[in-house]
mmCIF file of C-alpha atoms in Angstrom:
data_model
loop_
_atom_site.group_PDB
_atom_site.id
_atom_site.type_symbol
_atom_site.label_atom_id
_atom_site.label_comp_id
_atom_site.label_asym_id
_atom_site.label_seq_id
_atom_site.Cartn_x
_atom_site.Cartn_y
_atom_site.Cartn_z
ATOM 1 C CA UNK A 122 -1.553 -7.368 -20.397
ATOM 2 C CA UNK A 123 -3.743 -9.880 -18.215
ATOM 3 C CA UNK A 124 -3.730 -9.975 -14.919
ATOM 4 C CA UNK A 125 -1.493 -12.237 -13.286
ATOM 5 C CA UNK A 126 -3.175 -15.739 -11.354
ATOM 6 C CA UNK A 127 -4.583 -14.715 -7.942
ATOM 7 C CA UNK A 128 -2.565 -15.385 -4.813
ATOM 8 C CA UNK A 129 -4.817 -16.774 -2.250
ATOM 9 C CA UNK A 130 -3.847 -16.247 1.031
ATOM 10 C CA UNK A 131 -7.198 -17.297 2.666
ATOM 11 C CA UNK A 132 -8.772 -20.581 1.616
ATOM 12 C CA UNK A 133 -12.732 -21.201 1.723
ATOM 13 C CA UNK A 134 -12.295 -23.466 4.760
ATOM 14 C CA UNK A 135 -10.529 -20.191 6.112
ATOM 15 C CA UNK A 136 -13.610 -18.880 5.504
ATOM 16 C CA UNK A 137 -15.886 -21.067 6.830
ATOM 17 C CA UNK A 138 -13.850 -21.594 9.866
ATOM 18 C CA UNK A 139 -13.893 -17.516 10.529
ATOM 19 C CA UNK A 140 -17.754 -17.761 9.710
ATOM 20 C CA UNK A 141 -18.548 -19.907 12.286
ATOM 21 C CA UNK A 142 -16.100 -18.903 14.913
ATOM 22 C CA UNK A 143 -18.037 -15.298 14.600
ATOM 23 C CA UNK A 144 -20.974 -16.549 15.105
ATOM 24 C CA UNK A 145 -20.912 -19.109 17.876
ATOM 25 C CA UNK A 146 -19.093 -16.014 19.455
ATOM 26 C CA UNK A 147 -20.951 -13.373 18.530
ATOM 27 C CA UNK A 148 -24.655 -15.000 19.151
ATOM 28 C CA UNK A 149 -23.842 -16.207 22.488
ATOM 29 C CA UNK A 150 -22.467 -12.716 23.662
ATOM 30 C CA UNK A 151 -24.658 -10.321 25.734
ATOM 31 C CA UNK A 152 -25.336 -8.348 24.170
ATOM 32 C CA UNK A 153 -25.066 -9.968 20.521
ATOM 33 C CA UNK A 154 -23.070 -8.888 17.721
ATOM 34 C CA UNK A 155 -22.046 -10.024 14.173
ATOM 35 C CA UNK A 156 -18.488 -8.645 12.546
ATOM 36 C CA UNK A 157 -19.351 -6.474 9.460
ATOM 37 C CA UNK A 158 -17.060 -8.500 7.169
ATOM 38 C CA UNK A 159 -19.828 -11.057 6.381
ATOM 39 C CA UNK A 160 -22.264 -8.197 4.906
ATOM 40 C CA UNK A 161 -20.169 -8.768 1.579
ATOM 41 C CA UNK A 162 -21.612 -12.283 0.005
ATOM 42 C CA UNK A 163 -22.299 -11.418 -3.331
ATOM 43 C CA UNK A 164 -26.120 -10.282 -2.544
ATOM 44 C CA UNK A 165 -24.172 -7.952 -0.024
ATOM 45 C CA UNK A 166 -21.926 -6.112 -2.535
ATOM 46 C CA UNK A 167 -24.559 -5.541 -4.979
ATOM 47 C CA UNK A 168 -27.160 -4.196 -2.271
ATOM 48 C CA UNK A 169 -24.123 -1.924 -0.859
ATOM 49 C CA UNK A 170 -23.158 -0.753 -4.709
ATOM 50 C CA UNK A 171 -26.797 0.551 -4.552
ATOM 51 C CA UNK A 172 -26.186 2.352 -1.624
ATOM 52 C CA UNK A 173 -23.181 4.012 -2.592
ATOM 53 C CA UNK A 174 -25.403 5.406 -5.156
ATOM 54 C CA UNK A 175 -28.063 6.722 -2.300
ATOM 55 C CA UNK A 176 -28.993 10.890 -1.975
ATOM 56 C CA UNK A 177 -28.551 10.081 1.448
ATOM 57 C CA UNK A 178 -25.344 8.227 1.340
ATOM 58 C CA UNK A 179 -22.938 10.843 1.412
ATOM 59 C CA UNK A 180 -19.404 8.595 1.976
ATOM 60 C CA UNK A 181 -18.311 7.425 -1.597
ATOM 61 C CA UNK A 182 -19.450 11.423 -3.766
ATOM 62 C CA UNK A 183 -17.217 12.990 -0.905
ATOM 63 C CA UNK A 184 -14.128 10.440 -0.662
ATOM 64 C CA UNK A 185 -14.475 10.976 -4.218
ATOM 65 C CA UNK A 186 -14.197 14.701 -4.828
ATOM 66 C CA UNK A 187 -11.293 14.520 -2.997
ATOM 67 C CA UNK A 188 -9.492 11.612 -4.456
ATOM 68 C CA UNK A 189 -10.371 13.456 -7.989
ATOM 69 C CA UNK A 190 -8.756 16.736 -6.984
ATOM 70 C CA UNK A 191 -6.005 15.338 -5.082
ATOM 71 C CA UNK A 192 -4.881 12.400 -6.880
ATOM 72 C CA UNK A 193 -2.104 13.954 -9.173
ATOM 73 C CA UNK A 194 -0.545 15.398 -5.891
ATOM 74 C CA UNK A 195 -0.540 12.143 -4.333
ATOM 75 C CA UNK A 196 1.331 10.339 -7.267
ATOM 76 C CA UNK A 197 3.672 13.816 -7.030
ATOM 77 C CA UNK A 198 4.257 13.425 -3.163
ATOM 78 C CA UNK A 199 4.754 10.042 -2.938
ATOM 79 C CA UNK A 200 6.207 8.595 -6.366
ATOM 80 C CA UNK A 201 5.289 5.154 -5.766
ATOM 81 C CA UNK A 202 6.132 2.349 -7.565
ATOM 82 C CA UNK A 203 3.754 -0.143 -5.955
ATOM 83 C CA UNK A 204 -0.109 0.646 -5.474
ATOM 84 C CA UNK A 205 -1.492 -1.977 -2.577
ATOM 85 C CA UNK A 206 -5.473 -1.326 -1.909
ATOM 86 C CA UNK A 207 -7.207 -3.315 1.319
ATOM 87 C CA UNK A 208 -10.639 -4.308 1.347
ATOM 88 C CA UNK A 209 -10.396 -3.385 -3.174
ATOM 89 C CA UNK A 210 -13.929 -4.439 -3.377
ATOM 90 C CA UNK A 211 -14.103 -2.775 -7.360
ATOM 91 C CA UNK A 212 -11.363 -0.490 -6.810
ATOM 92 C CA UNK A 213 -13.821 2.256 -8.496
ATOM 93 C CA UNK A 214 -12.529 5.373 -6.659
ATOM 94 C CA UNK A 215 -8.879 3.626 -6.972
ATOM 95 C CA UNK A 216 -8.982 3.951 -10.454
ATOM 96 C CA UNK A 217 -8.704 8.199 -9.691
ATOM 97 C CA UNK A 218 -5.214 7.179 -8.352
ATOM 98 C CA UNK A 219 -4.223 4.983 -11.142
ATOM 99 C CA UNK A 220 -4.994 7.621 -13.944
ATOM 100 C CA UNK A 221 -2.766 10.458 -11.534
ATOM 101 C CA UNK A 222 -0.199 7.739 -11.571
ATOM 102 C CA UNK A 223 -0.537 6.879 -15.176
ATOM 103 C CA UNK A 224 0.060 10.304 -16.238
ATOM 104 C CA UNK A 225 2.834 10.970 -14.244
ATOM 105 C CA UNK A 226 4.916 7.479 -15.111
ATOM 106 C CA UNK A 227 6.649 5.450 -13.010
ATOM 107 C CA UNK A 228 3.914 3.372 -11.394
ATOM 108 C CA UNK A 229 4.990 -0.470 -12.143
ATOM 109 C CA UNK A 230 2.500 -2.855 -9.609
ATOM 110 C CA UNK A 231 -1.027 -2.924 -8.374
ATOM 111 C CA UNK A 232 -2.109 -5.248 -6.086
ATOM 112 C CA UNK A 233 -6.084 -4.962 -4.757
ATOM 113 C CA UNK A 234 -6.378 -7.663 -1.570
ATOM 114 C CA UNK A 235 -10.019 -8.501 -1.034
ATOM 115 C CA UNK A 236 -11.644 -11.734 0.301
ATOM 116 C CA UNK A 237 -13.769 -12.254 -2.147
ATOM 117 C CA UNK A 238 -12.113 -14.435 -4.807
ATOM 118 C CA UNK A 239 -15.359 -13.579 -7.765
ATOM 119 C CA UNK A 240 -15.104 -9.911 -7.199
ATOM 120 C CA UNK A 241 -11.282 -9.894 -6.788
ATOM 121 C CA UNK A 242 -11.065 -11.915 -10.120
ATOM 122 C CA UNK A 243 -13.470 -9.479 -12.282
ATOM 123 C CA UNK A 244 -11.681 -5.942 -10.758
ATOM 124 C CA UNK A 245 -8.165 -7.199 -11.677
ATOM 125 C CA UNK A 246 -9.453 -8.411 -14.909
ATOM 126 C CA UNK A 247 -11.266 -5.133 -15.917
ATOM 127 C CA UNK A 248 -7.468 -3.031 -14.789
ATOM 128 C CA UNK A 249 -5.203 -5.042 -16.517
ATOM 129 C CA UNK A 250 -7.146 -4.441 -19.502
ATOM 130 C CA UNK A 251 -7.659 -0.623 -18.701
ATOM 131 C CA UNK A 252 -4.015 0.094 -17.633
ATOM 132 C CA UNK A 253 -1.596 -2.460 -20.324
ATOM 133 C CA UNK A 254 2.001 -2.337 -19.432
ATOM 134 C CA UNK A 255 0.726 -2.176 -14.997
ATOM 135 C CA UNK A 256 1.239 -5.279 -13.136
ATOM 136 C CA UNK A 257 -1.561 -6.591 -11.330
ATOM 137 C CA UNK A 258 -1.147 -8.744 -8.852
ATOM 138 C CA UNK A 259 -4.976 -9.385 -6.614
ATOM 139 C CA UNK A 260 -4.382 -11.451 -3.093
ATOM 140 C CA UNK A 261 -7.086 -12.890 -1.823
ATOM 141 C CA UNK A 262 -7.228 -12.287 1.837
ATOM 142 C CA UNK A 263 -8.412 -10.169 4.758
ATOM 143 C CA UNK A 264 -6.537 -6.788 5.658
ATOM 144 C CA UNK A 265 -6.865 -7.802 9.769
ATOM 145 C CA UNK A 266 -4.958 -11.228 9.074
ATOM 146 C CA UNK A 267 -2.453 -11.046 6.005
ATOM 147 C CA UNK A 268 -0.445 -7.629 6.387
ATOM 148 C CA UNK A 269 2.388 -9.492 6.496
ATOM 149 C CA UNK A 270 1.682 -10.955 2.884
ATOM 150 C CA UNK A 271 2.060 -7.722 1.541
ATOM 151 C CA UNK A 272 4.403 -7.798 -1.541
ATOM 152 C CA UNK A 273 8.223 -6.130 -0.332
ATOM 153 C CA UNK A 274 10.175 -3.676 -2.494
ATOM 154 C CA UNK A 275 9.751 -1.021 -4.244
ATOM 155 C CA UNK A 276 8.343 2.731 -2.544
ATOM 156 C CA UNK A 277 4.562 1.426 -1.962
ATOM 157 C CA UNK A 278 1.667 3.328 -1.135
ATOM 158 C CA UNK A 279 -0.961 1.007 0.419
ATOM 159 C CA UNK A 280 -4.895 3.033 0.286
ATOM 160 C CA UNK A 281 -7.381 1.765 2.484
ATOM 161 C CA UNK A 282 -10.714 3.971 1.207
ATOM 162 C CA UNK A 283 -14.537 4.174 2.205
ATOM 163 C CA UNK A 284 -14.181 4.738 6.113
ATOM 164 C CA UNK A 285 -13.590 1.066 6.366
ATOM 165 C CA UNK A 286 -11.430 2.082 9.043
ATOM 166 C CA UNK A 287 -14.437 3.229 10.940
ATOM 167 C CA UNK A 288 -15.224 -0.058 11.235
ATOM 168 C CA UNK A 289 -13.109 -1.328 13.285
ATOM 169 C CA UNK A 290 -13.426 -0.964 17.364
ATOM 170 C CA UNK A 291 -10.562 1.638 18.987
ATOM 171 C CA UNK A 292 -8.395 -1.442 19.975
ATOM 172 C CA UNK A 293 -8.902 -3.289 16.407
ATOM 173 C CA UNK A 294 -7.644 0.105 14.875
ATOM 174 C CA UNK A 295 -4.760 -0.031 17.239
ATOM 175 C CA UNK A 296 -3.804 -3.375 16.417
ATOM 176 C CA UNK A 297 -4.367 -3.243 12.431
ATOM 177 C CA UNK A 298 -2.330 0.195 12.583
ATOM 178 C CA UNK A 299 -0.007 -1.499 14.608
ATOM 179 C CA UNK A 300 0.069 -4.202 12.005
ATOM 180 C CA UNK A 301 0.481 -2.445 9.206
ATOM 181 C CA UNK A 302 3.503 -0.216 10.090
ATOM 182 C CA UNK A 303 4.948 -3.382 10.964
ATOM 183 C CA UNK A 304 4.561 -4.779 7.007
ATOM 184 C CA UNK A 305 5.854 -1.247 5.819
ATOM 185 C CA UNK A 306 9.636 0.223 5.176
ATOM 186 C CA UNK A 307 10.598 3.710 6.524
ATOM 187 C CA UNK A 308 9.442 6.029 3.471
ATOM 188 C CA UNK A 309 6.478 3.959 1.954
ATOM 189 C CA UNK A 310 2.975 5.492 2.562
ATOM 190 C CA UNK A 311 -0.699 4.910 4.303
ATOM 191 C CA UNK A 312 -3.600 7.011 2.820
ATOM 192 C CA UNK A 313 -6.651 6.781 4.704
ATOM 193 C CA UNK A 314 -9.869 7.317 3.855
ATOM 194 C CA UNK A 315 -12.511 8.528 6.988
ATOM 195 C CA UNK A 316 -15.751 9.803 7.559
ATOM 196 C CA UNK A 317 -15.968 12.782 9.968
ATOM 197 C CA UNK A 318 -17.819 14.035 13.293
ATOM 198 C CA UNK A 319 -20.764 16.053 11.999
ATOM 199 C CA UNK A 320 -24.484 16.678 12.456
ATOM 200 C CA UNK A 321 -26.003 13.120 13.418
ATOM 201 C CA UNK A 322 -29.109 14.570 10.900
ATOM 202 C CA UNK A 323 -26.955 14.095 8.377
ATOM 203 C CA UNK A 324 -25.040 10.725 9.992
ATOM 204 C CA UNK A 325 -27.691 8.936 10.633
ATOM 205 C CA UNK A 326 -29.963 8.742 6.828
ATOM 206 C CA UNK A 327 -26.734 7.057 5.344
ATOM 207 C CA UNK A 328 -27.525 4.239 7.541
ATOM 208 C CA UNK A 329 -31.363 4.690 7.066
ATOM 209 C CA UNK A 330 -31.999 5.491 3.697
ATOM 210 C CA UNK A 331 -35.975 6.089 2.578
ATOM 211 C CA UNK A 332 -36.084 3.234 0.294
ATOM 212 C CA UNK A 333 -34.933 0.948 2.137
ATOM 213 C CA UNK A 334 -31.980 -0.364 0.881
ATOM 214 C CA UNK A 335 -29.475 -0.310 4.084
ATOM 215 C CA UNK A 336 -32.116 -2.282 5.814
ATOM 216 C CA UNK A 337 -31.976 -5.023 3.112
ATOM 217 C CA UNK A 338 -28.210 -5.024 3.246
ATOM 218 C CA UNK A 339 -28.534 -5.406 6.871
ATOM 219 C CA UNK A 340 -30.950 -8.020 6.643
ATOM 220 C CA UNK A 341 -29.141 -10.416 4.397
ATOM 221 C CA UNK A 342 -26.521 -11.313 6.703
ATOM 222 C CA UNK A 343 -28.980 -13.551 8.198
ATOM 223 C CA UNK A 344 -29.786 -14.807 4.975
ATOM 224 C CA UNK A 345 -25.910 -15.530 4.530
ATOM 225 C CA UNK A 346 -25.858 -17.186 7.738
ATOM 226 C CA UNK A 347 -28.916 -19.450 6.521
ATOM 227 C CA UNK A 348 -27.130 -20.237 3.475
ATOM 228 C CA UNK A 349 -23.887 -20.963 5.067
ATOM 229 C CA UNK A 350 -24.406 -22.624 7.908
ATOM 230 C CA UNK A 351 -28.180 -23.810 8.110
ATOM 231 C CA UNK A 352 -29.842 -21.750 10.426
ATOM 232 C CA UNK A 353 -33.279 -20.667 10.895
ATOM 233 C CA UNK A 354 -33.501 -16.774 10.492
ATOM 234 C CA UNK A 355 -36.536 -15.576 9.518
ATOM 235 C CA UNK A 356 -35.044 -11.993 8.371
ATOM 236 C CA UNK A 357 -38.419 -10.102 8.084
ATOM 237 C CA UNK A 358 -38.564 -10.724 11.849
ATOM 238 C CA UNK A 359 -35.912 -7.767 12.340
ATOM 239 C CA UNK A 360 -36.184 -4.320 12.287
ATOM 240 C CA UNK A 361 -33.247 -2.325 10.851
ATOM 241 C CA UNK A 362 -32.062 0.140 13.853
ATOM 242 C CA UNK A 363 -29.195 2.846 13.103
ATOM 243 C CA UNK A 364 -28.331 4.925 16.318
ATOM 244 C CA UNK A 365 -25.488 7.300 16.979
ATOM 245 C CA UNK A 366 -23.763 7.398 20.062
ATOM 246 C CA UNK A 367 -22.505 10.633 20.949
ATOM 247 C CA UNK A 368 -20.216 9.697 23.392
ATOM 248 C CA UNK A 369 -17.929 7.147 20.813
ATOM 249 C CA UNK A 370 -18.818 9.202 18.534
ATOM 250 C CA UNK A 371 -19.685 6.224 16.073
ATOM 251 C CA UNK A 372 -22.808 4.938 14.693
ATOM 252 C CA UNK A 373 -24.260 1.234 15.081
ATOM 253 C CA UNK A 374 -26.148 -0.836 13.118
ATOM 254 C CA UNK A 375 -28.447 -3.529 14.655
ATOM 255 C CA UNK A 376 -31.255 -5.536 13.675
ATOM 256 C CA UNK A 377 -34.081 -6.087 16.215
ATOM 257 C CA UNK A 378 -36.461 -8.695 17.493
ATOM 258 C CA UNK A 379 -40.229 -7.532 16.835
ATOM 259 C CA UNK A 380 -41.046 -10.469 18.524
ATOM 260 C CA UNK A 381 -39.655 -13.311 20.380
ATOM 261 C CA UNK A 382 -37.997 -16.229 18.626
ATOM 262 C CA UNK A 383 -35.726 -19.308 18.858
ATOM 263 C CA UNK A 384 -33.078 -19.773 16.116
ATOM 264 C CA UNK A 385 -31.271 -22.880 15.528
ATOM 265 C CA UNK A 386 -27.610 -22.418 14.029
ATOM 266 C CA UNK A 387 -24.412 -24.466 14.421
ATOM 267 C CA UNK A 388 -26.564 -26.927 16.920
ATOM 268 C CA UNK A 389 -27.309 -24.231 19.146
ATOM 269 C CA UNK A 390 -30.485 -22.618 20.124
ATOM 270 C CA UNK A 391 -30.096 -19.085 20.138
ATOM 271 C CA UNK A 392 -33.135 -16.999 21.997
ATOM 272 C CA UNK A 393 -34.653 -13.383 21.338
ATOM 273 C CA UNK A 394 -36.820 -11.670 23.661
ATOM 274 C CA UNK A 395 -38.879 -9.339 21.862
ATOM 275 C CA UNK A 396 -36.920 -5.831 21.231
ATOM 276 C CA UNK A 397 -33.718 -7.056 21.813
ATOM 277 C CA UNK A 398 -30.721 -6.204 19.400
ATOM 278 C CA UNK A 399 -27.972 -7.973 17.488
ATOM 279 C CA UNK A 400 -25.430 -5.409 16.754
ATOM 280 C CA UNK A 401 -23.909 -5.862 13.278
ATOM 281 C CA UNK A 402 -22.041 -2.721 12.252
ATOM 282 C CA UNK A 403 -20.264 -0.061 14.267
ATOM 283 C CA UNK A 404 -18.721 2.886 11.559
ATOM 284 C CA UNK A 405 -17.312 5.361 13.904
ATOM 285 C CA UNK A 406 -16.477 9.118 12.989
ATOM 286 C CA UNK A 407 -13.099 10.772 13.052
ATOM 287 C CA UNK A 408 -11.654 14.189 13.961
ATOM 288 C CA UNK A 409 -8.347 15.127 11.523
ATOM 289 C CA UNK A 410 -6.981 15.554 15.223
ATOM 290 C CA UNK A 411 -7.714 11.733 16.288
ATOM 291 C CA UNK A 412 -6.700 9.870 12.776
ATOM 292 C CA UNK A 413 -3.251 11.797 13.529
ATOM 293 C CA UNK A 414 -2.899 11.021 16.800
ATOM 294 C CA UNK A 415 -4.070 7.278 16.041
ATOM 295 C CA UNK A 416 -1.444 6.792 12.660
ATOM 296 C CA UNK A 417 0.904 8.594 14.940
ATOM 297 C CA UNK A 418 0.856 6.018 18.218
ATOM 298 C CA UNK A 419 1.412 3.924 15.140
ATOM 299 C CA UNK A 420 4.441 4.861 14.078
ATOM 300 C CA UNK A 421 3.557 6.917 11.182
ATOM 301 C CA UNK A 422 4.044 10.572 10.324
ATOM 302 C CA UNK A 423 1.094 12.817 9.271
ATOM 303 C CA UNK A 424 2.398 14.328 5.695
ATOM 304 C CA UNK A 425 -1.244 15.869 4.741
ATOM 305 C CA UNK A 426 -5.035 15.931 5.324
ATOM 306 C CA UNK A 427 -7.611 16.826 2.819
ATOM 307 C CA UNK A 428 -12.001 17.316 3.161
ATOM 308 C CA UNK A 429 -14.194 17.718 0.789
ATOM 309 C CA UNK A 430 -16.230 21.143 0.369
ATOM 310 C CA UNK A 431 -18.263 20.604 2.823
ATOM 311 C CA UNK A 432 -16.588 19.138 5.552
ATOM 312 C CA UNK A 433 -17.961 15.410 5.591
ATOM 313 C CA UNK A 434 -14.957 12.928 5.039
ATOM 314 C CA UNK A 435 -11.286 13.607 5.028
ATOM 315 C CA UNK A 436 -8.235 11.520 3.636
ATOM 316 C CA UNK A 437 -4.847 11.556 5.540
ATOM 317 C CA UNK A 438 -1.719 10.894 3.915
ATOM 318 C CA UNK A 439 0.845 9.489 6.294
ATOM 319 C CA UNK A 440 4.717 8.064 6.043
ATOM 320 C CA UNK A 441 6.073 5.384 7.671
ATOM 321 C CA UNK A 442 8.962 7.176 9.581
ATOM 322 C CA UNK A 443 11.970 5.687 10.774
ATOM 323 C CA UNK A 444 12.187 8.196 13.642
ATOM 324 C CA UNK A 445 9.034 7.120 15.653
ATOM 325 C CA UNK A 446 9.026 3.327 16.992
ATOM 326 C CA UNK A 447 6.890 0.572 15.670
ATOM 327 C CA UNK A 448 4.604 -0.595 18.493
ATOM 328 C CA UNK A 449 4.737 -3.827 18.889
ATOM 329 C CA UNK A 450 2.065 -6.335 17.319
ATOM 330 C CA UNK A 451 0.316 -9.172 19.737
#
């Protein structure tokens, strides 16, 4: 069975628009910032498939281990008939859920929603052909805007992997939770994927890696933004910088200044004094304690929590319950 025609929910002049709303925003702020979503041209995806593939980049082997183990007990517990995955990218790991569910029958619809329309196109492709007799149905659009697109029926399970929650700042994760109890029924289920409060010695290299790699990815979003929208960046002018910040409890990404500099984007000049930092990235760290407490404001119920051996990233499995109240969605 092929994969049925994309549904595109978000346009390239979506796109665009987004693009350079971010950046007029975030390059006049004080301090500066980019949004991480524009990491993932197509440059950006293959650089970050690299680093999933790091020693030092722990995130995908442990998310995995647990997905491998666990799987068959998730298609047990919840029995879904519908498989939604945010932010699919290749829906690699997904693919763990997809066998547990293939085994145990019943499984009818998958439907991967990722902004990128190429990589979108090629995963769905690639499943339809794996899995004959599944539905799959790919959305093109982004998980913070088109909840509410979600296809309706059926008992779904909607998996958001990778830590990608992480990325999101405390009120972003209250609104997006918010958000997406709002696009679920009373008995379908979250499972979340997050990357836990540990040793910053062991934090901190996954951002940082010895070859070099996480500093390319980092760079090219000024490359991007050259492509896109004109500008001047020279990206060997910045200096990959990954700190953790004990206090959050996250850890940023920025790119530095090593010297100072005038760049020209969207007809405005944008300066650098030496040393000074554009923040791109912020992946923050969980507690099993906080993700329940956060699905929980939310309006869902905690159902189970699995690590990996050592400790590094858990996954929470959580229910939409029809006892606890929906906050409401701005």
């Amino acid at each position: 069975m092929s994969a049925e025609p994309l549904e595109i929910q978000l346009e390239e002049w979506d796109l665009d628009r987004r693009l350079r709303e971010d950046v007029q925003a975030g390059l006049t702020a004080r301090p500066k910032w980019l949004p991480p979503r524009w990491f993932y041209d197509a440059r950006g995806s293959e650089l970050f498939e690299e680093i999933t593939r790091l020693p030092e980049y722990y995130p995908t082997r442990a998310e995995r281990s647990i997905l491998a183990e666990r799987a068959g007990e998730i298609a047990e517990l919840t029995g879904a008939k519908t498989l939604i995955e945010l932010g699919s990218g290749s829906s690699e790991k997904t693919r763990l859920l997809l066998d547990a569910f293939t085994r145990r029958g019943g499984l009818g619809t998958f439907v991967p929603l990722d902004v990128s329309v190429s990589a979108l196109r090629q995963s769905t492709e690639r499943i339809a052909a794996d899995y004959p007799g599944l539905r799959v149905r790919g959305i093109v659009g982004d998980f913070t805007h088109h909840l509410d697109r979600l296809p309706a029926g059926g008992r779904r399970l909607v998996v958001f992997l990778g830590g990608t929650i992480g990325n999101l700042l405390p009120t972003e994760r209250v609104r997006f939770l918010a958000a997406m109890r709002a696009a679920l029924e009373p008995g379908d289920w979250l499972l979340v994927g997050t990357d836990l409060v540990k040793d910053p010695a062991v934090i901190v290299p996954a951002y940082d890696d010895a070859a070099g790699v996480t500093a390319e990815f980092n760079r090219n979003v000024l490359r991007m933004i050259n492509r896109e929208l004109g500008a001047d960046f020279d990206p060997e002018a910045f200096a990959h910088v990954a700190l953790w910040d004990p206090e959050r409890e996250w850890i940023e990404m920025r790119l530095r200044a090593e010297r100072p500099m005038r760049v020209r984007v969207l007809d405005i000049d944008v300066e650098f004094a030496a040393g000074e930092d554009l923040r791109t990235e912020v992946s923050a760290k969980f507690r099993p304690e906080g993700i329940a407490e956060e699905l929980a404001s939310a309006g869902f119920a905690g159902h189970a929590f699995w690590a990996d051996a050592d400790g590094l990233f858990g996954v929470t499995l959580a229910r939409a319950d029809e006892r606890l109240r929906p906050p409401t969605v701005d």
